[in-house]
Amino acid sequence: KYLNKDQHKLVVLAMLIFMVGQEVIDYWNRMQMGDLTLAEDLPLHFCHIALFFAIYLLFKPSKYLYEITYFWGLGGAFQSMLAPDMTDFDNYLAVFLFNAHHAMIILVCIWMAVIDGYRCRKGAIIRTMILTNIVIWPVWLIDWLLDANYMYLMERPPTESPLVFGEWPWYIINVEIVGLLIFMIINLPMIYFRRMALQSESTPV
């Protein structure tokens, strides 16, 4: 509403620089702490992939990737900020970067919805669930090879979140069910916006 085209591009550029910069600083910080390992520091959690999608979306918008980023981002990043896994946090910079990482995913989702008019289309939840269940298999293989726990496929995350319950492998099924319910909830605004758009199109001028 208030930004012209050049100012709009400047804000997008600032977000891109911040997102890429915080990732670079994050890995630099991990190296300084001396605990950078393949088993713990590959960008293979859903929120890491969602951040890369968010960066890509600001370069080249995509309806499909927006839907994935919206559900993984708002559904996952928000939960991570509410109930973070703090076991590997060595200093305050790591805490800041963790929250900045997840907050930027949410910000990009909101920015593209409000500023660029992006909406999740019908069937977006199904497409997201299908991709989710495709992605976990190669990540599970990496977990098995590296004795890692990316996407928490090998054991439960050490958090107090009431949304994660049960033992392996049942908690994975529970998380998928809870995730589906969360997707349905955060999809409600998208349903509302789609209906409003249809009403405005059908209203005679």
Short mmCIF file of C-alpha atoms in Angstrom, two decimals:
data_model
loop_
_atom_site.label_atom_id
_atom_site.label_comp_id
_atom_site.label_asym_id
_atom_site.label_seq_id
_atom_site.Cartn_x
_atom_site.Cartn_y
_atom_site.Cartn_z
CA LYS A 1 0.00 0.00 0.00
CA TYR A 2 2.78 2.44 0.89
CA LEU A 3 5.78 1.17 -1.10
CA ASN A 4 6.51 1.93 -4.72
CA LYS A 5 8.01 -0.71 -7.02
CA ASP A 6 11.64 0.15 -6.23
CA GLN A 7 11.00 0.21 -2.48
CA HIS A 8 9.24 -3.14 -2.75
CA LYS A 9 12.32 -4.62 -4.43
CA LEU A 10 14.54 -3.10 -1.75
CA VAL A 11 12.56 -4.76 1.05
CA VAL A 12 12.70 -8.12 -0.75
CA LEU A 13 16.46 -7.71 -1.22
CA ALA A 14 16.86 -6.89 2.48
CA MET A 15 14.95 -10.04 3.43
CA LEU A 16 17.08 -12.14 1.09
CA ILE A 17 20.33 -10.72 2.48
CA PHE A 18 19.14 -11.28 6.04
CA MET A 19 18.05 -14.89 5.41
CA VAL A 20 21.23 -15.87 3.60
CA GLY A 21 23.36 -13.90 6.06
CA GLN A 22 21.87 -15.52 9.14
CA GLU A 23 22.54 -18.97 7.66
CA VAL A 24 26.18 -18.08 6.97
CA ILE A 25 26.60 -16.66 10.48
CA ASP A 26 24.85 -19.69 11.97
CA TYR A 27 27.31 -22.12 10.42
CA TRP A 28 30.22 -19.85 11.30
CA ASN A 29 28.98 -19.83 14.90
CA ARG A 30 28.73 -23.62 14.95
CA MET A 31 32.30 -23.88 13.65
CA GLN A 32 33.49 -21.53 16.38
CA MET A 33 31.86 -23.78 18.96
CA GLY A 34 33.75 -26.69 17.44
CA ASP A 35 30.78 -29.01 17.04
CA LEU A 36 30.00 -28.90 13.30
CA THR A 37 29.21 -32.49 12.27
CA LEU A 38 27.48 -34.30 9.42
CA ALA A 39 25.20 -36.05 11.91
CA GLU A 40 23.81 -32.81 13.33
CA ASP A 41 24.41 -29.86 11.02
CA LEU A 42 23.18 -30.75 7.55
CA PRO A 43 20.18 -28.60 6.48
CA LEU A 44 17.76 -31.52 6.40
CA HIS A 45 15.03 -30.56 8.84
CA PHE A 46 11.72 -29.39 7.39
CA CYS A 47 12.28 -25.82 8.55
CA HIS A 48 15.70 -25.70 6.89
CA ILE A 49 14.22 -26.88 3.60
CA ALA A 50 11.35 -24.41 4.04
CA LEU A 51 13.87 -21.58 4.51
CA PHE A 52 15.57 -22.49 1.22
CA PHE A 53 12.15 -22.58 -0.45
CA ALA A 54 11.37 -19.14 1.02
CA ILE A 55 14.62 -17.73 -0.37
CA TYR A 56 13.86 -19.23 -3.77
CA LEU A 57 10.31 -17.83 -3.70
CA LEU A 58 11.60 -14.28 -3.30
CA PHE A 59 13.76 -14.81 -6.40
CA LYS A 60 11.23 -16.74 -8.47
CA PRO A 61 7.66 -17.05 -7.14
CA SER A 62 6.00 -20.45 -7.48
CA LYS A 63 2.46 -21.33 -6.45
CA TYR A 64 3.39 -24.92 -5.61
CA LEU A 65 6.46 -24.04 -3.55
CA TYR A 66 4.51 -21.29 -1.81
CA GLU A 67 1.95 -23.84 -0.63
CA ILE A 68 4.67 -26.17 0.68
CA THR A 69 6.47 -23.30 2.39
CA TYR A 70 3.22 -22.00 3.86
CA PHE A 71 2.28 -25.29 5.51
CA TRP A 72 5.79 -26.35 6.52
CA GLY A 73 6.62 -22.80 7.54
CA LEU A 74 3.57 -21.71 9.50
CA GLY A 75 2.86 -25.24 10.71
CA GLY A 76 6.43 -26.18 11.62
CA ALA A 77 8.40 -22.98 12.22
CA PHE A 78 5.78 -21.57 14.59
CA GLN A 79 5.81 -24.79 16.62
CA SER A 80 9.61 -24.77 16.70
CA MET A 81 9.57 -21.28 18.18
CA LEU A 82 6.95 -22.22 20.78
CA ALA A 83 8.68 -25.46 21.85
CA PRO A 84 12.29 -25.36 20.60
CA ASP A 85 14.83 -28.16 20.93
CA MET A 86 17.49 -26.33 22.97
CA THR A 87 19.91 -29.22 23.46
CA ASP A 88 22.51 -27.97 20.95
CA PHE A 89 22.37 -24.26 21.79
CA ASP A 90 25.81 -23.09 22.93
CA ASN A 91 25.37 -19.31 23.16
CA TYR A 92 22.90 -16.46 22.81
CA LEU A 93 23.83 -15.94 19.16
CA ALA A 94 22.60 -19.47 18.39
CA VAL A 95 19.31 -18.70 20.14
CA PHE A 96 18.86 -15.48 18.15
CA LEU A 97 19.70 -17.17 14.84
CA PHE A 98 17.32 -20.06 15.59
CA ASN A 99 14.43 -17.65 16.11
CA ALA A 100 15.46 -15.45 13.17
CA HIS A 101 15.57 -18.50 10.89
CA HIS A 102 12.03 -19.60 11.77
CA ALA A 103 10.59 -16.08 11.95
CA MET A 104 11.78 -15.29 8.43
CA ILE A 105 9.98 -18.32 7.03
CA ILE A 106 6.76 -17.08 8.60
CA LEU A 107 7.42 -13.51 7.41
CA VAL A 108 7.95 -14.58 3.79
CA CYS A 109 4.70 -16.60 3.86
CA ILE A 110 2.77 -13.60 5.19
CA TRP A 111 4.56 -11.16 2.87
CA MET A 112 3.70 -13.14 -0.24
CA ALA A 113 0.08 -13.55 0.87
CA VAL A 114 -0.47 -9.89 1.78
CA ILE A 115 1.77 -8.09 -0.68
CA ASP A 116 1.84 -10.43 -3.68
CA GLY A 117 -1.63 -11.94 -3.23
CA TYR A 118 -0.51 -15.56 -3.07
CA ARG A 119 -3.08 -18.12 -1.91
CA CYS A 120 -2.98 -21.84 -1.22
CA ARG A 121 -5.12 -23.50 -3.85
CA LYS A 122 -7.59 -26.34 -3.40
CA GLY A 123 -5.75 -29.60 -2.76
CA ALA A 124 -2.72 -27.81 -1.31
CA ILE A 125 -2.85 -29.84 1.91
CA ILE A 126 -2.89 -33.12 0.00
CA ARG A 127 0.04 -32.02 -2.17
CA THR A 128 1.99 -30.97 0.92
CA MET A 129 1.31 -34.25 2.72
CA ILE A 130 2.39 -36.24 -0.35
CA LEU A 131 5.65 -34.32 -0.67
CA THR A 132 6.24 -34.62 3.08
CA ASN A 133 5.95 -38.39 2.93
CA ILE A 134 8.21 -38.55 -0.11
CA VAL A 135 10.93 -36.38 1.45
CA ILE A 136 11.19 -38.35 4.70
CA TRP A 137 12.49 -41.49 2.97
CA PRO A 138 15.81 -40.16 1.60
CA VAL A 139 16.26 -38.25 4.87
CA TRP A 140 15.63 -41.46 6.82
CA LEU A 141 18.34 -43.16 4.75
CA ILE A 142 20.78 -40.35 5.58
CA ASP A 143 19.81 -40.67 9.25
CA TRP A 144 20.54 -44.39 9.13
CA LEU A 145 23.89 -43.94 7.35
CA LEU A 146 25.11 -41.10 9.58
CA ASP A 147 23.52 -42.23 12.85
CA ALA A 148 21.65 -38.91 12.77
CA ASN A 149 18.14 -37.78 13.63
CA TYR A 150 17.13 -35.31 10.93
CA MET A 151 13.39 -34.65 10.84
CA TYR A 152 13.36 -36.63 14.12
CA LEU A 153 12.74 -39.85 12.23
CA MET A 154 14.91 -42.00 14.48
CA GLU A 155 13.82 -40.73 17.90
CA ARG A 156 11.53 -38.14 19.42
CA PRO A 157 12.71 -34.53 19.66
CA PRO A 158 13.74 -33.64 23.23
CA THR A 159 11.01 -31.05 23.72
CA GLU A 160 8.05 -30.73 26.07
CA SER A 161 5.61 -30.16 23.23
CA PRO A 162 2.23 -31.83 23.90
CA LEU A 163 1.91 -32.31 20.14
CA VAL A 164 4.68 -34.94 20.10
CA PHE A 165 3.77 -38.09 21.99
CA GLY A 166 4.30 -41.84 21.83
CA GLU A 167 7.39 -43.94 21.19
CA TRP A 168 9.17 -44.80 17.93
CA PRO A 169 7.78 -45.31 15.35
CA TRP A 170 4.28 -44.45 16.58
CA TYR A 171 5.11 -40.82 17.39
CA ILE A 172 5.87 -40.27 13.68
CA ILE A 173 2.32 -41.33 12.80
CA ASN A 174 0.97 -39.17 15.64
CA VAL A 175 2.97 -36.17 14.40
CA GLU A 176 1.58 -36.66 10.88
CA ILE A 177 -1.98 -36.69 12.21
CA VAL A 178 -1.34 -33.61 14.36
CA GLY A 179 0.40 -31.95 11.40
CA LEU A 180 -2.62 -32.62 9.18
CA LEU A 181 -4.91 -31.02 11.76
CA ILE A 182 -2.62 -27.98 11.99
CA PHE A 183 -2.55 -27.72 8.19
CA MET A 184 -6.35 -27.73 8.15
CA ILE A 185 -6.46 -24.94 10.74
CA ILE A 186 -3.94 -22.66 9.05
CA ASN A 187 -5.66 -23.32 5.72
CA LEU A 188 -8.84 -21.61 6.99
CA PRO A 189 -7.61 -18.07 6.16
CA MET A 190 -6.76 -19.26 2.65
CA ILE A 191 -10.27 -20.67 2.18
CA TYR A 192 -11.69 -17.34 3.36
CA PHE A 193 -9.48 -15.30 1.00
CA ARG A 194 -10.34 -17.55 -1.95
CA ARG A 195 -14.05 -17.13 -1.28
CA MET A 196 -13.68 -13.36 -0.96
CA ALA A 197 -11.86 -13.28 -4.30
CA LEU A 198 -14.64 -15.29 -5.96
CA GLN A 199 -17.30 -12.97 -4.51
CA SER A 200 -15.49 -9.87 -5.75
CA GLU A 201 -15.16 -11.41 -9.23
CA SER A 202 -18.88 -12.27 -9.35
CA THR A 203 -20.01 -8.89 -8.04
CA PRO A 204 -21.02 -6.60 -10.95
CA VAL A 205 -19.21 -3.29 -11.16
#
